[in-house]
PDB file of C-alpha atoms in Angstrom:
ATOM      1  CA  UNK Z   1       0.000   0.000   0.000  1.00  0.00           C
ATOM      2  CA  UNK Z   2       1.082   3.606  -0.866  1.00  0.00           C
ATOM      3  CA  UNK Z   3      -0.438   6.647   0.792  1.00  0.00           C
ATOM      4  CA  UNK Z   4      -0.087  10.230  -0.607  1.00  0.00           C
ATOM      5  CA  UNK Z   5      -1.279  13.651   0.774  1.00  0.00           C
ATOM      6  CA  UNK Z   6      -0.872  16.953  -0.810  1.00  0.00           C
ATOM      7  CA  UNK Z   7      -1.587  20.427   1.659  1.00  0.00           C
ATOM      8  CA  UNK Z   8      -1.416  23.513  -0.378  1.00  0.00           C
ATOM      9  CA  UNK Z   9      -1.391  27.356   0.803  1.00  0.00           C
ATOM     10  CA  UNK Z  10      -3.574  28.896   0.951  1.00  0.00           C
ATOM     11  CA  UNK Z  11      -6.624  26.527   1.053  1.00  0.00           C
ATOM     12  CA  UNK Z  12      -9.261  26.710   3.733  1.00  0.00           C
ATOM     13  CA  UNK Z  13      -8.983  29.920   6.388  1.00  0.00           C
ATOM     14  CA  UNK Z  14     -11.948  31.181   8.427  1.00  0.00           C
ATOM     15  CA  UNK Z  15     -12.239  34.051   7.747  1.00  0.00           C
ATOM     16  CA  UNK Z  16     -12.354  36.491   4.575  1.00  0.00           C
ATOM     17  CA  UNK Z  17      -8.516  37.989   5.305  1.00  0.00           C
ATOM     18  CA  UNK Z  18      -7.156  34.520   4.985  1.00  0.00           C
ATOM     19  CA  UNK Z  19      -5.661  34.869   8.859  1.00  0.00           C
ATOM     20  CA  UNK Z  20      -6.567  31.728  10.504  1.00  0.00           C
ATOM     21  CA  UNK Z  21      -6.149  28.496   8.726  1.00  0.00           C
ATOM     22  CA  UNK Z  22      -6.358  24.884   9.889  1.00  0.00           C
ATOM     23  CA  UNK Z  23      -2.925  24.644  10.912  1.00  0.00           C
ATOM     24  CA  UNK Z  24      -1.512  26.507  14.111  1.00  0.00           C
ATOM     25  CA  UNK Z  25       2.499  26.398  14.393  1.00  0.00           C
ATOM     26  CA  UNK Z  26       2.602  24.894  17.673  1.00  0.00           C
ATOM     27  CA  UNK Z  27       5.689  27.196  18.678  1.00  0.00           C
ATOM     28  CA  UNK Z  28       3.702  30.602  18.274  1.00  0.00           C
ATOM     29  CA  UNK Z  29       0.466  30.119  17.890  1.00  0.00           C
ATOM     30  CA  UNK Z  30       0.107  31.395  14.304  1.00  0.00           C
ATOM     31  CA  UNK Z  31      -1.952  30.283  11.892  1.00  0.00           C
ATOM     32  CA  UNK Z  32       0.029  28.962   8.947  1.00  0.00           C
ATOM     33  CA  UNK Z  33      -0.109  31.269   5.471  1.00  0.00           C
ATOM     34  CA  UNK Z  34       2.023  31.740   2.892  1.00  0.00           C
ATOM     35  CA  UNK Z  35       2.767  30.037  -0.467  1.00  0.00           C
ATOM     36  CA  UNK Z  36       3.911  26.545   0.122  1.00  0.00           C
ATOM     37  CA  UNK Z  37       2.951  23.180  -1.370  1.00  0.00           C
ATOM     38  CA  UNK Z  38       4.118  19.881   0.051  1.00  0.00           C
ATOM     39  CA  UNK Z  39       3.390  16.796  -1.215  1.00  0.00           C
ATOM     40  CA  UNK Z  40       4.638  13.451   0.442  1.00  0.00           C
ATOM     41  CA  UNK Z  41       4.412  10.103  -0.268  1.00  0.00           C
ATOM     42  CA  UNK Z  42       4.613   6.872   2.303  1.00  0.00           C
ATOM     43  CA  UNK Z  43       4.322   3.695   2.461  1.00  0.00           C
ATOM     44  CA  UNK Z  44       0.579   4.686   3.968  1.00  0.00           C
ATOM     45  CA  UNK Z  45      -1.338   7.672   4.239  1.00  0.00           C
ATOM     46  CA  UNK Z  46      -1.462   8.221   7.855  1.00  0.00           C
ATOM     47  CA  UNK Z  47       2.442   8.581   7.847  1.00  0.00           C
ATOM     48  CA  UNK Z  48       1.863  10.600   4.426  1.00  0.00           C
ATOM     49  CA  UNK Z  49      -1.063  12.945   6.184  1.00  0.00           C
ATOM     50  CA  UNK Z  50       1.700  12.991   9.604  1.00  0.00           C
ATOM     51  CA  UNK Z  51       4.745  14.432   7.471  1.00  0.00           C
ATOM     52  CA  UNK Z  52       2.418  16.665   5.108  1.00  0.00           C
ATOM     53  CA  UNK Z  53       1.539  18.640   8.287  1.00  0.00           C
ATOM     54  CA  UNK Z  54       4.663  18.975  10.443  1.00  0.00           C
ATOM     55  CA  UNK Z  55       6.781  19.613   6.854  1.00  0.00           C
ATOM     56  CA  UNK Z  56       3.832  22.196   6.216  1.00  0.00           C
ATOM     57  CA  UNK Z  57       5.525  23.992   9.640  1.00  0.00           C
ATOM     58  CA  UNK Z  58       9.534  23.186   8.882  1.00  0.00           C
ATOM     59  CA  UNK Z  59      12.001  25.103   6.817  1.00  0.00           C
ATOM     60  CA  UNK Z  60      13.503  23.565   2.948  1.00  0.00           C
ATOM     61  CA  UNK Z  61      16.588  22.477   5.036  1.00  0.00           C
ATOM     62  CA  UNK Z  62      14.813  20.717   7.913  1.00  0.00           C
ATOM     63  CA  UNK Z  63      12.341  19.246   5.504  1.00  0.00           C
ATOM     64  CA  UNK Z  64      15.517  17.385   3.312  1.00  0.00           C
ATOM     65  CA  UNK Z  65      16.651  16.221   6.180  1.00  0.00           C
ATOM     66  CA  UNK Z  66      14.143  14.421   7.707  1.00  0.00           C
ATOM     67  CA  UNK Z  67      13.247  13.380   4.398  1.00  0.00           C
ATOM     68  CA  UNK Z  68      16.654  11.847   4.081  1.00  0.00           C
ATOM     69  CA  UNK Z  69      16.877  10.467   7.988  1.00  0.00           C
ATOM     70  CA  UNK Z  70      13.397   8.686   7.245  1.00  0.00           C
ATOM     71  CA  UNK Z  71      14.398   7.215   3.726  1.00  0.00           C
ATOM     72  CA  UNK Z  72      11.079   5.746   2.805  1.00  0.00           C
ATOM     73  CA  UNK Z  73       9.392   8.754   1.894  1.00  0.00           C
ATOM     74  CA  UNK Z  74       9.299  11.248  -0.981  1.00  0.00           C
ATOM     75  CA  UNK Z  75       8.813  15.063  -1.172  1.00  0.00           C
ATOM     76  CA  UNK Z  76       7.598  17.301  -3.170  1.00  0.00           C
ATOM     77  CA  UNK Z  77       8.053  20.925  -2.003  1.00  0.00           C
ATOM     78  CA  UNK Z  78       7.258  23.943  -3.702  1.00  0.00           C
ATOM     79  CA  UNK Z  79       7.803  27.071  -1.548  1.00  0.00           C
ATOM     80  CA  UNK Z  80       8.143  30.894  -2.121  1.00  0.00           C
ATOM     81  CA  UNK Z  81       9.242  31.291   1.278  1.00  0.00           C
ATOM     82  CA  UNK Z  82      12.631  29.883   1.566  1.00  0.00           C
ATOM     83  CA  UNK Z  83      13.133  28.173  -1.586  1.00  0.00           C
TER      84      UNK Z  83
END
């Protein structure tokens, strides 16, 4: 089995300014924004859905490197923040 999950900003906020979004950065607070898309696939989706999200909160750098600890998944980032 393969599992696959794609989160793309910005999708879903609550309100018309696109402030708050589903995902709060644990460390401030914050609603995520921005222009990121990061697509992972697993070897199922729950550890697909797991990494979408916390890669959706990490920096390019910290991102490849998990990505590269972990060795059975695959990213696909595309991010106007920091490359």
């Amino acid at each position: 089995l393969c599992g696959w999950l794609l989160y793309w900003f910005p999708f879903f906020s609550f309100d018309a300014a696109g402030r708050f979004t589903h995902l709060l950065n644990p460390r401030t607070g914050a609603s995520v924004t921005g222009d990121r898309s990061v697509t992972v696939t697993a070897r199922d989706a729950a550890k697909a859905d797991a990494f979408s999200t916390a890669f959706s909160l990490m920096s390019s750098e910290d991102i490849r490197a998990v990505a590269k600890r972990e060795g059975d998944i695959d990213v696909m980032l595309s991010d106007s923040r920091d490359g």
